[in-house]
Coordinates of C-alpha atoms and ligand atoms in Angstrom, one line a residue:
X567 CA 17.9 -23.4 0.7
X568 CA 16.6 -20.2 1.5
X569 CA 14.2 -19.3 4.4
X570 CA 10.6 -17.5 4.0
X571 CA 9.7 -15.8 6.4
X572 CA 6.4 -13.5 6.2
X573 CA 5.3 -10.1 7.8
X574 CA 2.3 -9.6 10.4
X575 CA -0.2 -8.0 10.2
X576 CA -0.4 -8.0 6.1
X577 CA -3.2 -8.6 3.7
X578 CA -7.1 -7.7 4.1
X579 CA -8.2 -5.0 6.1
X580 CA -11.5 -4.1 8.0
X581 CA -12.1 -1.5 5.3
X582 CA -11.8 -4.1 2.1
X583 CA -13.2 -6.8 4.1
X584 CA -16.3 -4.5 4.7
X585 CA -16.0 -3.6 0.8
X586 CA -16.1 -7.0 -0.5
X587 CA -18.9 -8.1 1.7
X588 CA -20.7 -5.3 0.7
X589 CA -20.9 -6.3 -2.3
X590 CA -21.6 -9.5 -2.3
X591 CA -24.0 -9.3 0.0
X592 CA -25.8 -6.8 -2.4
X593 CA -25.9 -9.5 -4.9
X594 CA -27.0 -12.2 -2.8
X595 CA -30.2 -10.0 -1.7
X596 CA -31.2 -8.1 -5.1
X597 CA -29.5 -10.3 -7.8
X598 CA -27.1 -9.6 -10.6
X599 CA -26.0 -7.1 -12.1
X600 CA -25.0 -5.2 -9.3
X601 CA -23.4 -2.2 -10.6
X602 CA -19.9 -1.1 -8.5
X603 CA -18.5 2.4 -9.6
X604 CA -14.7 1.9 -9.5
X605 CA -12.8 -1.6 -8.6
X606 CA -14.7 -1.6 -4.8
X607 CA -10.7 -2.4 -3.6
X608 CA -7.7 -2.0 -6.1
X609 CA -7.0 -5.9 -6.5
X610 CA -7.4 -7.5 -9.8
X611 CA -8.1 -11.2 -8.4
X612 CA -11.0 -9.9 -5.3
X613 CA -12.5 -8.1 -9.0
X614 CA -12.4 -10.8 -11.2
X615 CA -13.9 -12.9 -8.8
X616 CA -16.4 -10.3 -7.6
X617 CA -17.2 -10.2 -11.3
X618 CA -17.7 -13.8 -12.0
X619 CA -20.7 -13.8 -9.5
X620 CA -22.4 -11.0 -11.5
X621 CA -20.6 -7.5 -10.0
X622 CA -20.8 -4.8 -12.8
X623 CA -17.9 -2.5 -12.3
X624 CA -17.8 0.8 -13.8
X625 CA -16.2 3.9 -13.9
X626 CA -19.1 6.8 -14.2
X627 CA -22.0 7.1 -12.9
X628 CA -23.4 7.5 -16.2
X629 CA -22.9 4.1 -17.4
X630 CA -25.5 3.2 -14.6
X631 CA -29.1 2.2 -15.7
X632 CA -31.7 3.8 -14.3
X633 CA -33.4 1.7 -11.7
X634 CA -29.9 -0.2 -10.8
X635 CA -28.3 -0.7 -8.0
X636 CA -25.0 1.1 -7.3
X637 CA -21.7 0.4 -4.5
X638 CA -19.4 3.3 -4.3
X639 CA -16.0 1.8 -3.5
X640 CA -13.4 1.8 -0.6
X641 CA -11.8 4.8 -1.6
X642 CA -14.7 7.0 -1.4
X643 CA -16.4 9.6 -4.0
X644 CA -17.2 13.3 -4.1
X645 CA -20.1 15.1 -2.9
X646 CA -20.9 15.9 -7.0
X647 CA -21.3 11.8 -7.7
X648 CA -23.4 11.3 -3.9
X649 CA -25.5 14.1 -5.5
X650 CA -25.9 12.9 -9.6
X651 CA -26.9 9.2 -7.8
X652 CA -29.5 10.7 -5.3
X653 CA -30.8 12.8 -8.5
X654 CA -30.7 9.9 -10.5
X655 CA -32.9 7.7 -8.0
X656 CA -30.0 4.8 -7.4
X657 CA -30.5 2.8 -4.9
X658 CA -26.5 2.8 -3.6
X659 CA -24.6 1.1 -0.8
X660 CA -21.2 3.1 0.5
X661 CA -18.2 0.8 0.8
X662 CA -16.6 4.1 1.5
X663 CA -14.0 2.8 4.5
X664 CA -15.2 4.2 7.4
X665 CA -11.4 5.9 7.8
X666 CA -12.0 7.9 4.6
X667 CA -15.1 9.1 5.6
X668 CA -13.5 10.3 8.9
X669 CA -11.0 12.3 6.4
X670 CA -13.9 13.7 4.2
X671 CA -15.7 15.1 7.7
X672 CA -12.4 16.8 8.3
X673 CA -12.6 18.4 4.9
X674 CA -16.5 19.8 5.7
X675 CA -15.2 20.7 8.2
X676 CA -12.7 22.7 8.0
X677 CA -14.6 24.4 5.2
X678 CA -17.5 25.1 7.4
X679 CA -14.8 27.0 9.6
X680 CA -13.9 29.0 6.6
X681 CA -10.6 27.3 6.5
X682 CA -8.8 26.4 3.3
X683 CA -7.8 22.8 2.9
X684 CA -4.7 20.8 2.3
X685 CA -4.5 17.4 1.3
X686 CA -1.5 15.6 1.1
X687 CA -1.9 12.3 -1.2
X688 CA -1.0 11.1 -4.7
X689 CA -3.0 13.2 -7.5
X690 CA -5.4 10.9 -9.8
X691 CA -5.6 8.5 -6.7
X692 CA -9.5 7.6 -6.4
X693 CA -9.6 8.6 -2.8
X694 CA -7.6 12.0 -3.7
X695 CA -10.5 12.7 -5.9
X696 CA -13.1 11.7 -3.5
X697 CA -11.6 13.9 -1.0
X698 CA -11.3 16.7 -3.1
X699 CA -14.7 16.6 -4.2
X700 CA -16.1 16.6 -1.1
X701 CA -15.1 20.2 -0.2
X702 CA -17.6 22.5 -0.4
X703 CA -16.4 25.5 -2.7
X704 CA -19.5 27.2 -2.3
X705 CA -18.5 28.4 1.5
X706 CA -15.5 29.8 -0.2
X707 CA -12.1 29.0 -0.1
X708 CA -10.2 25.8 -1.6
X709 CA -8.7 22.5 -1.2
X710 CA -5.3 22.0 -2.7
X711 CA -3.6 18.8 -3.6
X712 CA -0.1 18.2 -2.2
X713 CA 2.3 15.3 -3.4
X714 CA 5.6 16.1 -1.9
X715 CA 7.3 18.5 0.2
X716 CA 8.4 20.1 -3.3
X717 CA 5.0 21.5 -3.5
X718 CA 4.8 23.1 -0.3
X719 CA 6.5 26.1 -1.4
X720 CA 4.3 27.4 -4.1
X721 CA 1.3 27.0 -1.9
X722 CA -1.5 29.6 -2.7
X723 CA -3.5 29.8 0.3
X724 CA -6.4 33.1 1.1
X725 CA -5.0 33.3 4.6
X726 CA -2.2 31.5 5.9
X727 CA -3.6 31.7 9.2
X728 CA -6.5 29.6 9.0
X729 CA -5.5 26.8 6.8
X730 CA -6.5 23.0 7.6
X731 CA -4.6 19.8 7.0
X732 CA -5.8 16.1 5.8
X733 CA -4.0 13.0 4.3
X734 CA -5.0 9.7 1.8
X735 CA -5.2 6.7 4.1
X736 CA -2.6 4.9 2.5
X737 CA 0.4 7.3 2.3
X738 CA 3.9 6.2 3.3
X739 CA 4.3 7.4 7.0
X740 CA 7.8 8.8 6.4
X741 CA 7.1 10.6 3.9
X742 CA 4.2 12.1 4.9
X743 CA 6.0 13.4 8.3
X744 CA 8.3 14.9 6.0
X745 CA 5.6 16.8 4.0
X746 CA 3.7 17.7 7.4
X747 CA 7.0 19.1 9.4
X748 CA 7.5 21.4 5.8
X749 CA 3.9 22.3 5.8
X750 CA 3.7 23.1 9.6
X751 CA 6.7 25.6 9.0
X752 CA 5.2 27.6 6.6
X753 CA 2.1 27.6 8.2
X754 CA 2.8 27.7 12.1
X755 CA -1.0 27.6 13.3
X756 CA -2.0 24.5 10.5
X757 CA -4.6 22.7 11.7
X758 CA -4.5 19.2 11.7
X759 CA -6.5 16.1 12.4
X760 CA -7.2 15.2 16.4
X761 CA -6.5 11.4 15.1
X762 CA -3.9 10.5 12.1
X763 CA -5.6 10.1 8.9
X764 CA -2.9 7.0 7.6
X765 CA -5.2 4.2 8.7
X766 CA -4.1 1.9 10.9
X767 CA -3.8 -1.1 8.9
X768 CA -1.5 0.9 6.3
X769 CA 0.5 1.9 9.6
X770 CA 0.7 -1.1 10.8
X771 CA 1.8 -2.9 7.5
X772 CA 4.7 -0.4 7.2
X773 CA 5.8 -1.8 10.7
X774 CA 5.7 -5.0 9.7
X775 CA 7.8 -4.6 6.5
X776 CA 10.4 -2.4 8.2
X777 CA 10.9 -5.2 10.8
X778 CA 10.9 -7.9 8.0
X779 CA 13.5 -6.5 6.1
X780 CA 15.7 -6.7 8.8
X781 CA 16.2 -10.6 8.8
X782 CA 15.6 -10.8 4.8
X783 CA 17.5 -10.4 1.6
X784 CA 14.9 -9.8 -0.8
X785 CA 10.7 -9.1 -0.6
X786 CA 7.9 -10.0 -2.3
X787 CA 4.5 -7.6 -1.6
X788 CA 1.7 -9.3 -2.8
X789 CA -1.0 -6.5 -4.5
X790 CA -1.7 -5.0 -7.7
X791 CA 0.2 -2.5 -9.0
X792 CA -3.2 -0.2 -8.5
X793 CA -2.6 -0.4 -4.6
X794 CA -1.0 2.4 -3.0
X795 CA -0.4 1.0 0.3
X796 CA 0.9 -1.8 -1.7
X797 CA 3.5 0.4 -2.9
X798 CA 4.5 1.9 -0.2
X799 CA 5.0 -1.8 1.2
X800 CA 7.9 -2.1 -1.7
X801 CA 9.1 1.2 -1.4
X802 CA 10.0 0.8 2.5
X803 CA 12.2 -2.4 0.9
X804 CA 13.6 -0.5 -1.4
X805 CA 14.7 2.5 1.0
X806 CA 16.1 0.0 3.0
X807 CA 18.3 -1.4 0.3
X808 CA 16.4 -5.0 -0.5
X809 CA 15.3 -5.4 -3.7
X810 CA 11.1 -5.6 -3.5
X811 CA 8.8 -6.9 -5.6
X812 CA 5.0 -6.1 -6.5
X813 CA 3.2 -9.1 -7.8
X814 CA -0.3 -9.6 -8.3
X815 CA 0.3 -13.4 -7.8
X816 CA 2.4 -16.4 -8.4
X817 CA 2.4 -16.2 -11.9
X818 CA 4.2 -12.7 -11.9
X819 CA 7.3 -13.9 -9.8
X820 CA 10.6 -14.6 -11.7
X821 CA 13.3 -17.2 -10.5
X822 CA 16.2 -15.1 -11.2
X823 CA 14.9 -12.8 -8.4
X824 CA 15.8 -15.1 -5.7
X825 CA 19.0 -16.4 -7.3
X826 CA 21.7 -17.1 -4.6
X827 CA 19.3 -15.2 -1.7
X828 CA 19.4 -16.5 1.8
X829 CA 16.3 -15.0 2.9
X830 CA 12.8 -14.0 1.0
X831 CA 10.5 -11.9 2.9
X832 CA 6.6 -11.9 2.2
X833 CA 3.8 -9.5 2.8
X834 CA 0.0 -8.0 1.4
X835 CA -1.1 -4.9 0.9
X836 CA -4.3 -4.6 2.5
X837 CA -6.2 -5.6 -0.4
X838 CA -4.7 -8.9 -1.5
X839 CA -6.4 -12.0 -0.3
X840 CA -4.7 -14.5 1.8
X841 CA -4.6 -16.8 -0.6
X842 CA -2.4 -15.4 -3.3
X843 CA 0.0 -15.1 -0.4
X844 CA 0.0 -18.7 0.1
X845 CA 0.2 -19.6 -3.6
X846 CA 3.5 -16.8 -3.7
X847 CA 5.0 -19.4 -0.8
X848 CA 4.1 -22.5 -2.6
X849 CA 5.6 -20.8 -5.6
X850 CA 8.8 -20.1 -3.4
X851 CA 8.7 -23.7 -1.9
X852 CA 8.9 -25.4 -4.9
X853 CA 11.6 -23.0 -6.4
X854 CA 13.8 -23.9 -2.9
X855 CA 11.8 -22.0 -0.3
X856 CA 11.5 -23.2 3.7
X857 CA 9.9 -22.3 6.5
X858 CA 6.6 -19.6 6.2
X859 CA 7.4 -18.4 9.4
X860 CA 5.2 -15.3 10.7
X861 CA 7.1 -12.1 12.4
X862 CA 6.0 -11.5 15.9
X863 CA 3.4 -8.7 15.0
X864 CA 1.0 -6.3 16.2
X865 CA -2.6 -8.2 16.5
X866 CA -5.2 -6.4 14.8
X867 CA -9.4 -6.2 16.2
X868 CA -10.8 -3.7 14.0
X869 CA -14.0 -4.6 12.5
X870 CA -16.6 -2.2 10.6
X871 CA -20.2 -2.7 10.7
X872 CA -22.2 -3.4 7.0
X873 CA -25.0 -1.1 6.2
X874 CA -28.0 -2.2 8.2
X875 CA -29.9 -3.1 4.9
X876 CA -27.5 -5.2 4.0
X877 CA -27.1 -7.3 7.4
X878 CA -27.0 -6.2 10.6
X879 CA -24.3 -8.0 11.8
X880 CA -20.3 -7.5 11.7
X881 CA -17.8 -8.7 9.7
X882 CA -14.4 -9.6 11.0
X883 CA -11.2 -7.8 10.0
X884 CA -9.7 -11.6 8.9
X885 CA -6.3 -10.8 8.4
X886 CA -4.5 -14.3 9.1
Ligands
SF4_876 FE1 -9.8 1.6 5.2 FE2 -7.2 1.7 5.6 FE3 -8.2 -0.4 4.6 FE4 -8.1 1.8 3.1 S1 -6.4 0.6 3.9 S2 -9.9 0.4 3.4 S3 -8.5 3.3 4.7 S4 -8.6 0.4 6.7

C-alpha cells in the first residue's frame, strides 16, 4: 500500500479564478464567439472546456474581427497590443492578474524615474513579454530580460546608479533570491519592489511542496507543461531528490512511477482545476493508493474583483 498524501494550498488561484470567470461571464452576457488572445490560464483542460462553450482563443490581435469582443489573459500584454485593440475599436475585458499589473506599474514606473529596468523571468514567457512591452522606450532607457544569475554579469545598463528591479509572478523563490543577491552586488543602490513581485499563491505553493516532500517518496504536480509555477512545483521535488512528475491529468501518469514507493505526494499549480487532482488520486487509489490526506497549510482569502461590466460582485479564490 502506499499513502497519498496531498499539499495545501495547491490548485486555482484568485488570479485564474478571476480569469476563468472573466470569460465566461463575457460569454454568458454578449454570446459566442468570444475571442481570448492567448490561453486566458496555461491549462489545457480549463481551455478545452472554456472552448466548448464558445471561447475563441488566439494568438494576435490580428486574427480578431473587427467588431468582436476580446479578453487579454492572466499573464498580461504590452502597452503596443492595449494600443492596436483601442485603435482597432475592441471591446476588451483584462484578465490581466491584478499581481502582474502591480509589476507592469513598477515598470512605468521606474521608467518615468528615468530608471533603466531589470526583469528577472523566463524569456518567451507571455507575462515576460507583457512586461517588457509595457516599458516605455520613448522616456529613454531600457528594460532588460534576466534568466539566471549567469546573465548578471554582462549587464548593459546607461547608469548603474539608477537602475530598477521587477520579477514574473511565478518564478522559483530560491532562485530568484539567488539572481537578486548577484544583481544587488553589482548594482549596490538597485531599486526594488516595496512588495515582492512572486505572487503569493506561487509562494505559497512552493511552501507547500517543500513541506510535502518531506513525508513523501515520489510527487505528482498536476498542470500543463505550459505552467511555470507548475514547474517550479516539480523542480522544488527534484532539488530535493524525489522524483516529480508534471501531468496534465490521469491519463498522463505511468504505474512504473510508483513502483515499490511508500509514499506519493500530490499538488496543482495554480492553474489546474481541482478536479483533475481528484481524478490523479482516484487514478492512484485504484493503482494501490490510501489515504488523500491534506498537509496542515497556510489558508488562503485572496479574492479579485471582475470588471464592473461584467458583474459587480467577487469571486472567491476556491482553492479546496
Ligand atoms: Fe496572479 Fe499569481 Fe495566480 Fe498568476 S499565479 S494569476 S500572478 S495570483
Amino acid at each position: 500500500m502506499m499513502d497519498v498524501i496531498l499539499a495545501n494550498p495547491r490548485g486555482f488561484c484568485a488570479g485564474v479564478d478571476r480569469a476563468i470567470a472573466i470569460v465566461e461571464q463575457a460569454l454568458a452576457q454578449f454570446g459566442a464567439p468570444i475571442y481570448v488572445r492567448h490561453e486566458v490560464v496555461h491549462n489545457k483542460f480549463v481551455v478545452d472546456r472554456l472552448r466548448g462553450l464558445g471561447a475563441v482563443f488566439v494568438e494576435e490581435l490580428d486574427e480578431v474581427p473587427a467588431g468582436a469582443t476580446v479578453i487579454f489573459s492572466a499573464h498580461g500584454v504590452s502597452k503596443a497590443v492595449q494600443d492596436e485593440a483601442r485603435r482597432r475599436g475592441l471591446r476588451v475585458f483584462d484578465a490581466t492578474c491584478p499581481l502582474v499589473t502591480k509589476v507592469h506599474m513598477e515598470v512605468t514606473r521606474y521608467a518615468r524615474e528615468g530608471r533603466d529596468v531589470i526583469l528577472i523571468g523566463h524569456e518567451g514567457h507571455p507575462e515576460v513579454e507583457g512586461t517588457m512591452g509595457q516599458f516605455d522606450a520613448s522616456l529613454g532607457g531600457r528594460i532588460c530580460l534576466v534568466e539566471d544569475v549567469g546573465d548578471v554579469e554582462g549587464l548593459d545598463v546607461r547608469d548603474p546608479e539608477s537602475v530598477g528591479v521587477v520579477t514574473q509572478t511565478t518564478l522559483s523563490v530560491d532562485d530568484t533570491a539567488e539572481v537578486l543577491a548577484a544583481l544587488q552586488r553589482r548594482f549596490p543602490t538597485l531599486r526594488t519592489p516595496r512588495k515582492e513581485d512572486i505572487c503569493y499563491a506561487t509562494q505559497n505553493r512552493q511552501d507547500a511542496v517543500k513541506k510535502l516532500v518531506e513525508n513523501c517518496d515520489v510527487v505528482v504536480v498536476v498542470g500543463s507543461q505550459s505552467s511555470s509555477n507548475s514547474n517550479r512545483l516539480r523542480e522544488i521535488a527534484a532539488k530535493a531528490g524525489k522524483p516529480g512528475y508534471l501531468v496534465d491529468g490521469p491519463d498522463d501518469l505511468r504505474a512504473e512511477w510508483f513502483a515499490g514507493k511508500q509514499s506519493v505526494g500530490v499538488t496543482a499549480g495554480a492553474s489546474a482545476p481541482e478536479l483533475l487532482v481528484q481524478r490523479v488520486v482516484a487514478r492512484l487509489k485504484e493503482w494501490g493508493g490510501q489515504g488523500a490526506d491534506e498537509v496542515v497549510g497556510r489558508a488562503e482569502s485572496v479574492v479579485f474583483a471582475l470588471p464592473r461590466e461584467l458583474r459587480p460582485g467577487p469571486v472567491s479564490s476556491s482553492t479546496p
